[in-house]
PDB file of C-alpha atoms in Angstrom:
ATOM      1  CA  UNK A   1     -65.146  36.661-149.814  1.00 87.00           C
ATOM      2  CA  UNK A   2     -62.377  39.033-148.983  1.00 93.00           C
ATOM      3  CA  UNK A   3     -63.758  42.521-149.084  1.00 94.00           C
ATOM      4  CA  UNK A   4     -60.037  43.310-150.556  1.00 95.00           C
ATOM      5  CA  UNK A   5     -60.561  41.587-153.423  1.00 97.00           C
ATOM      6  CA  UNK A   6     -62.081  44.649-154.587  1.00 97.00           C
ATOM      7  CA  UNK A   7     -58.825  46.319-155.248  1.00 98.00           C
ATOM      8  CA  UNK A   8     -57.391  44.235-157.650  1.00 98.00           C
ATOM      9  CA  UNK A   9     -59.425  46.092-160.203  1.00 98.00           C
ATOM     10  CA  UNK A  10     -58.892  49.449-158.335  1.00 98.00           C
ATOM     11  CA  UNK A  11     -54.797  48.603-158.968  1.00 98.00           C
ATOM     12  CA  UNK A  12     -55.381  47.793-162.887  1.00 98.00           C
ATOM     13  CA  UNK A  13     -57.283  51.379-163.141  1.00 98.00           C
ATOM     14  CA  UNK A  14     -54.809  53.220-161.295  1.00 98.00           C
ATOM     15  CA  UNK A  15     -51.825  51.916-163.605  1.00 98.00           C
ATOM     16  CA  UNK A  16     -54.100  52.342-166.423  1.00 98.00           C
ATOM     17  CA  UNK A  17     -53.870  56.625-165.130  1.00 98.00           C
ATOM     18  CA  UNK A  18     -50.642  56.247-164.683  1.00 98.00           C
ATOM     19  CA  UNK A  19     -49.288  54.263-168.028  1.00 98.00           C
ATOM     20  CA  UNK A  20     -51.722  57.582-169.653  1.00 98.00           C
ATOM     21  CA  UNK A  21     -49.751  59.609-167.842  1.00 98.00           C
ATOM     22  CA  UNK A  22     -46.023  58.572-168.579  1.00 97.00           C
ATOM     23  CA  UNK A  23     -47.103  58.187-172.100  1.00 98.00           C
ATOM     24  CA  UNK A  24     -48.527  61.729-172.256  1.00 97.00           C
ATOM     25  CA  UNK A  25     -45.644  63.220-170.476  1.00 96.00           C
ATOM     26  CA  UNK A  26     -43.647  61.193-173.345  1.00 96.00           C
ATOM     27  CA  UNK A  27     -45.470  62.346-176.314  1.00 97.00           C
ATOM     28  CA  UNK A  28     -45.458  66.147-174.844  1.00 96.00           C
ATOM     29  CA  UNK A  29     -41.934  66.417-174.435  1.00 95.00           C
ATOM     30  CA  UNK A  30     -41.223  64.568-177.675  1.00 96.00           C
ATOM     31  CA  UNK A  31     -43.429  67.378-179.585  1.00 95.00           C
ATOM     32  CA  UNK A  32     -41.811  70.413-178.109  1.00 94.00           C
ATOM     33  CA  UNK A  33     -38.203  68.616-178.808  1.00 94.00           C
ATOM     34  CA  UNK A  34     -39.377  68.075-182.492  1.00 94.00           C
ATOM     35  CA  UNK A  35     -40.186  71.617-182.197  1.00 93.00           C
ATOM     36  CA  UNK A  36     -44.002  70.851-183.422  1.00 94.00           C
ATOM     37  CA  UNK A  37     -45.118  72.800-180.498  1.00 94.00           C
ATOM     38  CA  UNK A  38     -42.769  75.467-178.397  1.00 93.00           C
ATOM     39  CA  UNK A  39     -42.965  75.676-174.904  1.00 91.00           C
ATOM     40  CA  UNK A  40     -45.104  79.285-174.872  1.00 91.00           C
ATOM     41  CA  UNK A  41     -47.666  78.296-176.823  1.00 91.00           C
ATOM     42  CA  UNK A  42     -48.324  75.755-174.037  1.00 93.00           C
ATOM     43  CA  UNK A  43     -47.315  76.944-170.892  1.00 94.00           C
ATOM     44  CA  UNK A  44     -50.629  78.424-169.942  1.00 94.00           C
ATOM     45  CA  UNK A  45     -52.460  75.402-170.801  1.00 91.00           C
ATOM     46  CA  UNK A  46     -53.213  76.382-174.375  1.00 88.00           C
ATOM     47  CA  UNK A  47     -54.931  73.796-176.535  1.00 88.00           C
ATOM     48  CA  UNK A  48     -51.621  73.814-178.902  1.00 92.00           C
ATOM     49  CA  UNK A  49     -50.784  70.200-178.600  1.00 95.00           C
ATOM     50  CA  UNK A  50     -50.790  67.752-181.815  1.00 94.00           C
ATOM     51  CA  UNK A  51     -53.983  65.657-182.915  1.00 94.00           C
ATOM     52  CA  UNK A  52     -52.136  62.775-181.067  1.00 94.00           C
ATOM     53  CA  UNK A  53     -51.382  64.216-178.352  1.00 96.00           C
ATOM     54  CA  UNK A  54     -54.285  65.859-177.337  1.00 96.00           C
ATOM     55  CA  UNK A  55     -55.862  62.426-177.826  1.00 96.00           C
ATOM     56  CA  UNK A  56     -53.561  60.847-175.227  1.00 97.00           C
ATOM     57  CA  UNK A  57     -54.361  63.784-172.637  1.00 97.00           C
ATOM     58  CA  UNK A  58     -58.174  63.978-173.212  1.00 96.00           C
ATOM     59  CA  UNK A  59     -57.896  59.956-172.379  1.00 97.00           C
ATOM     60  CA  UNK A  60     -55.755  60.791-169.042  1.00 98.00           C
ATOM     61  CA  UNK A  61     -58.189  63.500-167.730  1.00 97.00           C
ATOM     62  CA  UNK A  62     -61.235  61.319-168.504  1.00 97.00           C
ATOM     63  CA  UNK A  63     -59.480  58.858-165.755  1.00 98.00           C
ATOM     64  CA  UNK A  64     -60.567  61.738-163.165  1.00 97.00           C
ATOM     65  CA  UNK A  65     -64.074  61.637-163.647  1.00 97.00           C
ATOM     66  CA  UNK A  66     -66.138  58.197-163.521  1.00 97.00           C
ATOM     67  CA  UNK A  67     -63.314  56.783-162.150  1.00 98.00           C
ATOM     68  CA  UNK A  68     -63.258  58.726-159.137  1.00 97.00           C
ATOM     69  CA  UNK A  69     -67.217  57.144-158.250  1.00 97.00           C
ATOM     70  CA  UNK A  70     -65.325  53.873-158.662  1.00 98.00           C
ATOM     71  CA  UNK A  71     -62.488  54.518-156.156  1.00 98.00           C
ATOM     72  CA  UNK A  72     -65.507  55.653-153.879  1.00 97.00           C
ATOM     73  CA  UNK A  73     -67.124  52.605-154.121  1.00 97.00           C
ATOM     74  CA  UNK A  74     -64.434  50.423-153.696  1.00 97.00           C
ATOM     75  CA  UNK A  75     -63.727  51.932-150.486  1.00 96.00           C
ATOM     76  CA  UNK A  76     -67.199  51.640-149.183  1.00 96.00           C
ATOM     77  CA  UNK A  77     -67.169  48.107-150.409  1.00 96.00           C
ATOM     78  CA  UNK A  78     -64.017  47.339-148.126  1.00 95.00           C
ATOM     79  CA  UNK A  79     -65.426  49.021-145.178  1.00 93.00           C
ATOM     80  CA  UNK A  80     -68.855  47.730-145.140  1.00 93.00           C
ATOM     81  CA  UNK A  81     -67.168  44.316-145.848  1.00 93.00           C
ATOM     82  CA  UNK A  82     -70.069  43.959-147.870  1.00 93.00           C
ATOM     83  CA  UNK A  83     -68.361  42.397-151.448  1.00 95.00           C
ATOM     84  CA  UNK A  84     -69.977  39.646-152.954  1.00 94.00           C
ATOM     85  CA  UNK A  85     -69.095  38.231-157.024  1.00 97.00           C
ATOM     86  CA  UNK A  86     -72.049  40.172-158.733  1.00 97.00           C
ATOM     87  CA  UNK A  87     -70.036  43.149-157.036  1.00 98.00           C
ATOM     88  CA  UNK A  88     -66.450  41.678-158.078  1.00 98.00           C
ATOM     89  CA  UNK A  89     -67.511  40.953-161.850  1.00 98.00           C
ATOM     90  CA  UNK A  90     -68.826  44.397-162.363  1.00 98.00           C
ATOM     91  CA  UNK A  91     -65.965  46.187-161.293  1.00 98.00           C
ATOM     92  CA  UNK A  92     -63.779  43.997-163.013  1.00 98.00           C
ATOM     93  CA  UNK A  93     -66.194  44.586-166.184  1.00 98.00           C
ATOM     94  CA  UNK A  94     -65.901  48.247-165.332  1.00 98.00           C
ATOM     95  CA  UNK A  95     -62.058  48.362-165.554  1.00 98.00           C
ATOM     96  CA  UNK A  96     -61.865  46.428-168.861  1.00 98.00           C
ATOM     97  CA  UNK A  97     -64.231  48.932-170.328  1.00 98.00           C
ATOM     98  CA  UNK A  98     -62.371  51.929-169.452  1.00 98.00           C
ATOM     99  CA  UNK A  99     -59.274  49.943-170.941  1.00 98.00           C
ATOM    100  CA  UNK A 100     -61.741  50.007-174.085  1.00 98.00           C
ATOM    101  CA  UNK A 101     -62.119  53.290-173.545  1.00 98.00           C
ATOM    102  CA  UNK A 102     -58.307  54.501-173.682  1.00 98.00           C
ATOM    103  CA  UNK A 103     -57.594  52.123-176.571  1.00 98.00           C
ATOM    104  CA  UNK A 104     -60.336  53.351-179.026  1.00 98.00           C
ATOM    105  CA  UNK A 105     -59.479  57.062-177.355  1.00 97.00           C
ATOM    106  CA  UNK A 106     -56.025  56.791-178.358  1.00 97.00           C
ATOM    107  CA  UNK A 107     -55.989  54.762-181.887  1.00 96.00           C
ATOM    108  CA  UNK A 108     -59.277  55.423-184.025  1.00 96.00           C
ATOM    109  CA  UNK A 109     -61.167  57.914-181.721  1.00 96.00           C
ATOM    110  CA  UNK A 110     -63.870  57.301-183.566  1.00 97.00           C
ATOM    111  CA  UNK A 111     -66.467  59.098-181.310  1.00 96.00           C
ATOM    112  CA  UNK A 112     -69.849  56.954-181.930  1.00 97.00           C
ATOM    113  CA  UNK A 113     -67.692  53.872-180.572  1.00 97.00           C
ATOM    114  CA  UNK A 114     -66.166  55.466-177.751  1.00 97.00           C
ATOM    115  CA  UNK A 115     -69.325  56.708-176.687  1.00 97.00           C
ATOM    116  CA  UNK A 116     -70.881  53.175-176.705  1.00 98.00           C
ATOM    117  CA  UNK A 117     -68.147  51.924-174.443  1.00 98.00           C
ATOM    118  CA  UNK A 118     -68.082  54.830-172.692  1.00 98.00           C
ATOM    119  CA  UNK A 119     -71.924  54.407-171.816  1.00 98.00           C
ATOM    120  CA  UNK A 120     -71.363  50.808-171.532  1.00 98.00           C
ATOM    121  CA  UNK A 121     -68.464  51.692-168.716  1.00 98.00           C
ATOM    122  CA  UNK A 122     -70.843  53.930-167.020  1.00 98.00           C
ATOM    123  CA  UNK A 123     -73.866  51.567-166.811  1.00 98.00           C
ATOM    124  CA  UNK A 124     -72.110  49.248-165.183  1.00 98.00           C
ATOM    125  CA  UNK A 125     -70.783  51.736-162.540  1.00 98.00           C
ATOM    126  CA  UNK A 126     -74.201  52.938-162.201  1.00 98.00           C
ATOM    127  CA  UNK A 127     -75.088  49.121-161.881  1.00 98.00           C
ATOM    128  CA  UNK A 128     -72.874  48.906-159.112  1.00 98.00           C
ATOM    129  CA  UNK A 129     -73.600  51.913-156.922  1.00 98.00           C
ATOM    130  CA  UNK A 130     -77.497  50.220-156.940  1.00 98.00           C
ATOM    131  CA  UNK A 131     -75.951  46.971-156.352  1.00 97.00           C
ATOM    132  CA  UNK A 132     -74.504  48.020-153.083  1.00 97.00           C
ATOM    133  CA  UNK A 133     -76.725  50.443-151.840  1.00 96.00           C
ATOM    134  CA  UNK A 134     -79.343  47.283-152.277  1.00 95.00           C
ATOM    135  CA  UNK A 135     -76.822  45.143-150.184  1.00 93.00           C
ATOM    136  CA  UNK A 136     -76.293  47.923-147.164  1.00 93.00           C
ATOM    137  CA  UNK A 137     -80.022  48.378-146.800  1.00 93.00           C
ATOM    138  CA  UNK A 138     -80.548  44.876-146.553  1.00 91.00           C
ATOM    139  CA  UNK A 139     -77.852  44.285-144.577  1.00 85.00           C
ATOM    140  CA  UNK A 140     -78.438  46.878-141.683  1.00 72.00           C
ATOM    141  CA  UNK A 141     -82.725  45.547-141.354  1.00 63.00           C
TER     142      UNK A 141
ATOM    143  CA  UNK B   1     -46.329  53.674-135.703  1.00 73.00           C
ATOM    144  CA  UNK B   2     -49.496  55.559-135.727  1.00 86.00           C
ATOM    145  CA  UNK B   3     -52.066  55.268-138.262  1.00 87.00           C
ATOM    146  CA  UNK B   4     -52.818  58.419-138.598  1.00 91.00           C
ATOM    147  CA  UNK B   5     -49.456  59.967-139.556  1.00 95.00           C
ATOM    148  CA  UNK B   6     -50.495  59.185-143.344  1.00 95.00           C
ATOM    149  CA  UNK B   7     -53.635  62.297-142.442  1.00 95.00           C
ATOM    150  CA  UNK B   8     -50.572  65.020-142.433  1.00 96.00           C
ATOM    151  CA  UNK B   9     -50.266  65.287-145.307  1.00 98.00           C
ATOM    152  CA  UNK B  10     -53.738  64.567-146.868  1.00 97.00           C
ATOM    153  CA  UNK B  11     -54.310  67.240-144.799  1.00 97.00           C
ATOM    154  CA  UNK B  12     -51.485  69.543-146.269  1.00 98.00           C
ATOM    155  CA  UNK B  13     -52.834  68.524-150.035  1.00 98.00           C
ATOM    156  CA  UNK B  14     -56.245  69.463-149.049  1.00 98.00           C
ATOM    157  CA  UNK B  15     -54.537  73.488-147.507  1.00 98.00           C
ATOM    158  CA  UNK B  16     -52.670  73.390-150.422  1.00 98.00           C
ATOM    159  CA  UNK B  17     -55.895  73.149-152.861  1.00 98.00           C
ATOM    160  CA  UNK B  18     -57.755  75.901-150.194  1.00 98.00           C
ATOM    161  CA  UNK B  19     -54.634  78.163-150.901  1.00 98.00           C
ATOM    162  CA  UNK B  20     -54.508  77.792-154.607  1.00 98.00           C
ATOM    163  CA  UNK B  21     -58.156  78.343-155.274  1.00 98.00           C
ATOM    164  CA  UNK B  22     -58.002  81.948-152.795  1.00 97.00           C
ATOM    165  CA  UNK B  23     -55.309  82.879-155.300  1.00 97.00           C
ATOM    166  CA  UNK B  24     -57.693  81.810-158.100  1.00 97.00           C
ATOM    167  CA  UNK B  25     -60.224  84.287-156.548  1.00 96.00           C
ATOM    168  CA  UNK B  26     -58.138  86.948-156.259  1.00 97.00           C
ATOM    169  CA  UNK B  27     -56.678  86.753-159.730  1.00 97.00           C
ATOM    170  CA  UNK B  28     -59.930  86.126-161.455  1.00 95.00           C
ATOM    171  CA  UNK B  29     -61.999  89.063-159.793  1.00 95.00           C
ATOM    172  CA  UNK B  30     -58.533  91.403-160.331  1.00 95.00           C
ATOM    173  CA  UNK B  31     -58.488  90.201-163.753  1.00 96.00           C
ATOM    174  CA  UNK B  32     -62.785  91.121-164.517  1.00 94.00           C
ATOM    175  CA  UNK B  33     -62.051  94.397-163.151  1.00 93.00           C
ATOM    176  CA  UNK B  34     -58.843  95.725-164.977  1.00 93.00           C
ATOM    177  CA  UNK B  35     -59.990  93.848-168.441  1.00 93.00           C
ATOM    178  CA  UNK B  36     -64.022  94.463-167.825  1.00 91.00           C
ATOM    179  CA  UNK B  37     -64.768  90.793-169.023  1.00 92.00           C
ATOM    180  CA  UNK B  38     -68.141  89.823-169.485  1.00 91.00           C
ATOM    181  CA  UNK B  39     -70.102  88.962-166.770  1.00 91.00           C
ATOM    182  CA  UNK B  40     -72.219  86.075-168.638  1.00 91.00           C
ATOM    183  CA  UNK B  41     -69.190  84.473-170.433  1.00 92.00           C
ATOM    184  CA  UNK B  42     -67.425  83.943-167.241  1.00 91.00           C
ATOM    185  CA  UNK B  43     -71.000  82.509-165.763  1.00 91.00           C
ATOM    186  CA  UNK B  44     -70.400  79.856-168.519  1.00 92.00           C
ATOM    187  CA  UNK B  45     -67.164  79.301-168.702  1.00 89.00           C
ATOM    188  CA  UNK B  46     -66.654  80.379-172.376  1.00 90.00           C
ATOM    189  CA  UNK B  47     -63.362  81.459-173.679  1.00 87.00           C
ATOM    190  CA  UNK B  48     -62.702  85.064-171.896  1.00 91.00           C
ATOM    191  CA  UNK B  49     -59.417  87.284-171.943  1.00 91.00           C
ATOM    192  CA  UNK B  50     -58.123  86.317-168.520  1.00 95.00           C
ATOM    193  CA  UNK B  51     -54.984  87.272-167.321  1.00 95.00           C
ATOM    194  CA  UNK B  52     -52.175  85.369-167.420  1.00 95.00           C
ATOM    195  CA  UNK B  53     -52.600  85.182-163.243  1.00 96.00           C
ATOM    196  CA  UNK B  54     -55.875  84.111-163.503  1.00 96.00           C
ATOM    197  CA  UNK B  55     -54.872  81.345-165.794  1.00 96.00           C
ATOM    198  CA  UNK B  56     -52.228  79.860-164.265  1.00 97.00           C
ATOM    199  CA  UNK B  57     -54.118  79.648-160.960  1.00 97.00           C
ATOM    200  CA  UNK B  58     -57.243  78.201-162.756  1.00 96.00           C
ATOM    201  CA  UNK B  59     -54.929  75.711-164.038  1.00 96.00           C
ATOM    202  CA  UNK B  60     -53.082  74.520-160.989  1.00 97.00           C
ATOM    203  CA  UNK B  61     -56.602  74.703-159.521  1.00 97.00           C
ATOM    204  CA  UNK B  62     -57.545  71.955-162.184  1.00 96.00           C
ATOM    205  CA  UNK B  63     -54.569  69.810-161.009  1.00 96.00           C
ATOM    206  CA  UNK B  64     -55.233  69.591-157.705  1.00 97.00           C
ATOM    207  CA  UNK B  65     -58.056  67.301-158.761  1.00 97.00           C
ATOM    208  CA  UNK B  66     -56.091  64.642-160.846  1.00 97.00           C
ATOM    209  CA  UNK B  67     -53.146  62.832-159.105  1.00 98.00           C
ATOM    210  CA  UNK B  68     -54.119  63.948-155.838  1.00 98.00           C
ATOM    211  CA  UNK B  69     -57.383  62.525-155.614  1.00 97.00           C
ATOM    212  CA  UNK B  70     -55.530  59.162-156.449  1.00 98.00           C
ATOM    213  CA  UNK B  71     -53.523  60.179-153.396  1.00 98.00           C
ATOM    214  CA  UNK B  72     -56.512  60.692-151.240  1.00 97.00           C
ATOM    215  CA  UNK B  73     -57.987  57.243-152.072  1.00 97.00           C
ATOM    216  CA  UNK B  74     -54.768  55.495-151.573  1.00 97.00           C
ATOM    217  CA  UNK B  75     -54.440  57.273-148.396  1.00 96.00           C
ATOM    218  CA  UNK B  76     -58.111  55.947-147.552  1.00 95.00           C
ATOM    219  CA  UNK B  77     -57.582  52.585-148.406  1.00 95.00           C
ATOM    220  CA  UNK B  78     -54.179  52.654-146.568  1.00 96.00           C
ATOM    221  CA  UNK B  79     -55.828  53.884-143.367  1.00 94.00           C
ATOM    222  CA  UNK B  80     -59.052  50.969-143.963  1.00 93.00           C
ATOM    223  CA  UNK B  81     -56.859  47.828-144.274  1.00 94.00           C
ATOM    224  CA  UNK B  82     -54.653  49.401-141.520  1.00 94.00           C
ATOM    225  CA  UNK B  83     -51.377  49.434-143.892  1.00 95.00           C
ATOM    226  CA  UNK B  84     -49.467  52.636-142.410  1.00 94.00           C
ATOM    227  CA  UNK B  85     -45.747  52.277-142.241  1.00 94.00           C
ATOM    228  CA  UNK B  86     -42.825  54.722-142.443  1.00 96.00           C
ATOM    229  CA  UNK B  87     -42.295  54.065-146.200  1.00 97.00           C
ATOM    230  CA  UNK B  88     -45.474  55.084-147.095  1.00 97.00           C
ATOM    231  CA  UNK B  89     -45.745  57.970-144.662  1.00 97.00           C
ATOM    232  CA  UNK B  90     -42.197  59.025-146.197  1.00 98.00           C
ATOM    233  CA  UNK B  91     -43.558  58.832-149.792  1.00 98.00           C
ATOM    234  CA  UNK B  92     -46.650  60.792-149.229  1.00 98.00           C
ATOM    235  CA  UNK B  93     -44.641  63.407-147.739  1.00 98.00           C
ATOM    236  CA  UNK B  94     -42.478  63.382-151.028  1.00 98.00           C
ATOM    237  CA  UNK B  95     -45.413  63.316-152.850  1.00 98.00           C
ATOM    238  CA  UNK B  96     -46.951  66.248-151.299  1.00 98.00           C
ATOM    239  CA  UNK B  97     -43.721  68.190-151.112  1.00 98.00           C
ATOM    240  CA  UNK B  98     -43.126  68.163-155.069  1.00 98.00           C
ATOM    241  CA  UNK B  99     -46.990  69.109-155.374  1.00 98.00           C
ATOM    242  CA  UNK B 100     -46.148  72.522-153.000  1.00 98.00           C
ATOM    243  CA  UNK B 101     -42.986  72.793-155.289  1.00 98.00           C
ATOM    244  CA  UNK B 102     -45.016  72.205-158.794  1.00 98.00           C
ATOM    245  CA  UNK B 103     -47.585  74.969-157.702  1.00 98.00           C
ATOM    246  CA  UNK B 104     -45.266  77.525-156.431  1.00 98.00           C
ATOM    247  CA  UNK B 105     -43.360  76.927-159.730  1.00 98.00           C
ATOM    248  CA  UNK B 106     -46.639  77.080-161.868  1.00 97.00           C
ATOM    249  CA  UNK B 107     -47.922  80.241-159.685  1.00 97.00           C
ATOM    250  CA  UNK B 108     -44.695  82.175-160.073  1.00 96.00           C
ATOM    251  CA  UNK B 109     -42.242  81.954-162.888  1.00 96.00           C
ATOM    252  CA  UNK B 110     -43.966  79.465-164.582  1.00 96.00           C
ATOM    253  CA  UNK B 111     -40.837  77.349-166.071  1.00 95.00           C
ATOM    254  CA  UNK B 112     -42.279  74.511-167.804  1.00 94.00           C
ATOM    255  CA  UNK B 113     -39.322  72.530-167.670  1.00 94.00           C
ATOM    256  CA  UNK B 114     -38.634  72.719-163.414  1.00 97.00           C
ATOM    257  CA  UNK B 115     -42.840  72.716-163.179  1.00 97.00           C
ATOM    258  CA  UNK B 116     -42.215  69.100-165.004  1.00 96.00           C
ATOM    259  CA  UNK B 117     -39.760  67.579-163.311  1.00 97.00           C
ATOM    260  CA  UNK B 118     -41.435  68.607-159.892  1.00 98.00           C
ATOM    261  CA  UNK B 119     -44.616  67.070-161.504  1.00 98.00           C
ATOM    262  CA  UNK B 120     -42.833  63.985-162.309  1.00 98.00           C
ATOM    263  CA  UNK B 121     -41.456  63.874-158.702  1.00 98.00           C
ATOM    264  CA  UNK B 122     -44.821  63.424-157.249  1.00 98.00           C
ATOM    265  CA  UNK B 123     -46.225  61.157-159.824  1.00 98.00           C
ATOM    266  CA  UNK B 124     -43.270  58.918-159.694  1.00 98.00           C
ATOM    267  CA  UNK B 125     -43.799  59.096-155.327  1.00 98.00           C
ATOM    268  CA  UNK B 126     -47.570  58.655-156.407  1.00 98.00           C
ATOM    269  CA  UNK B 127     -46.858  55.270-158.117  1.00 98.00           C
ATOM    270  CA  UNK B 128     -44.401  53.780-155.423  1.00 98.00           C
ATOM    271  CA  UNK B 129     -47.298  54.304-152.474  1.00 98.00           C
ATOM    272  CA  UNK B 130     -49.559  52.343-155.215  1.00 98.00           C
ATOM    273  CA  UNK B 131     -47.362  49.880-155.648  1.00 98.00           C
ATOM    274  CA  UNK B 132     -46.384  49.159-152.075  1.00 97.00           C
ATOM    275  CA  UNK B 133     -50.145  49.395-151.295  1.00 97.00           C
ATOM    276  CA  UNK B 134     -50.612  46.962-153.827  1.00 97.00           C
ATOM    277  CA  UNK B 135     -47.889  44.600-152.352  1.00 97.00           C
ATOM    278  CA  UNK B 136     -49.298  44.557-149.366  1.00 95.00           C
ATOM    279  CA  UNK B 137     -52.634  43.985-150.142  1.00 95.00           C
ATOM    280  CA  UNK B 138     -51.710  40.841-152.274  1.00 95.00           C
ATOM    281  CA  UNK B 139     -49.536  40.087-149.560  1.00 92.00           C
ATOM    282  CA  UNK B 140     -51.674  40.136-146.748  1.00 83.00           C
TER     283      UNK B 140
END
């Protein structure tokens, strides 16, 4: 199996950041031409933003944390060569998650559900990380 | 051309996040003195009277750990698979450029609107080296 495989998932995560990130620039800008929010209430990173909004950018800077062990891994993965499906399947079950993630994040927020699929997201991850560090210690006996 | 070009400016990203958090030191500890913040609040991170210094370098400081570190693993993945080319040399070097620009805007005058648009400079660079990266990979 092509150890590149592997980024495939990587690409949908990154344009999941990015999509986040055009759509809070959008919804920023559009609040401070409404005039809900003016630009020096904000400027020094003040929490001034609208419920919406802040939802939106809560869900982008959450892409910076678990995430980043993912990116990590994937990177690993392609230079060990040592990718296998168990290893493709999670990470692909890892991405949809965090696409759970953003979507409850940014419509309902309801916390108790976001929490489950955040948990969910990070089990998997965690599942992962053991998966591979089983593989490379194998591997190198 | 040589794989290693695309370390430049990784390497200028990773300066540019040295010199930002020196500035954060040096704002913070001027701000403690002159406003005699407390000691524990700081220790935890709860809401304090910093100056408006100390804030702005605390968050640039926090930036420097979003897009970038998607530019660090790009770069990493770019350098694995062998990928380097001149496009994607030329768009890191845009994207780290416009991050230089946002942070002296954000450490000086502190113009939202110019502190965007350099912002949006590098994430729009950001996304091109992606999607090239991308391209290739599926390509190759």
């Amino acid at each position: 199996m092509s150890p590149t495989l592997i980024l495939f998932p990587v690409f949908v995560q990154i344009g999941l950041t990015f999509a986040l990130l055009f759509w809070m620039g959008r919804s920023r800008v559009g609040s401070i031409k409404n005039g809900t929010v003016k630009m020096k209430d904000i400027a020094l990173g003040q929490s001034a933003w609208p419920d919406r909004v802040t939802q939106i950018g809560n869900s982008f800077h959450s892409q910076f944390e678990l995430p980043l062990m993912f990116y990590t891994l994937a990177a690993l993965i392609i230079i060990t060569r040592q990718l296998d499906i168990v290893l493709l399947v999670l990470a692909w079950l890892f991405v949809a998650l965090r696409l759970a993630h953003v979507f409850v994040h940014t419509t309902t927020n309801w916390v108790p559900t976001r929490f489950n699929v955040f948990v969910a997201g990070a089990g998997v991850l965690l599942v992962m990380w053991v998966v591979f560090a089983a593989r490379i210690t194998l591997a190198t006996v | 051309m040589s794989q290693t070009a695309l370390f430049w400016p990784a390497f200028v990203q990773v300066l540019l996040t040295v010199f930002v958090m020196m500035m954060m030191g040096r704002a913070r500890s001027a701000s403690m003195k002159g406003r005699k913040q407390s000691l524990d609040d700081v220790a935890l991170n709860r809401p304090t009277d910093w100056d408006d210094a100390s804030t702005k370098a605390s968050n640039n400081f926090k930036n420097q750990f979003e897009l970038p570190v998607l530019f660090f693993a790009g770069i990493g993945i770019a350098l694995a698979l062998k990928l380097v080319d001149p496009v994607l040399v030329a768009l890191a070097w845009v994207f780290v450029l416009a991050r230089v620009l946002q942070t002296a805007i954000h450490l000086g005058p502190n113009k939202v609107g110019p502190r965007g648009l350099a912002y949006l400079v590098g994430a729009v660079a950001l996304l091109a080296l992606w999607v090239l990266l991308a391209l290739r990979v599926a390509s190759s």
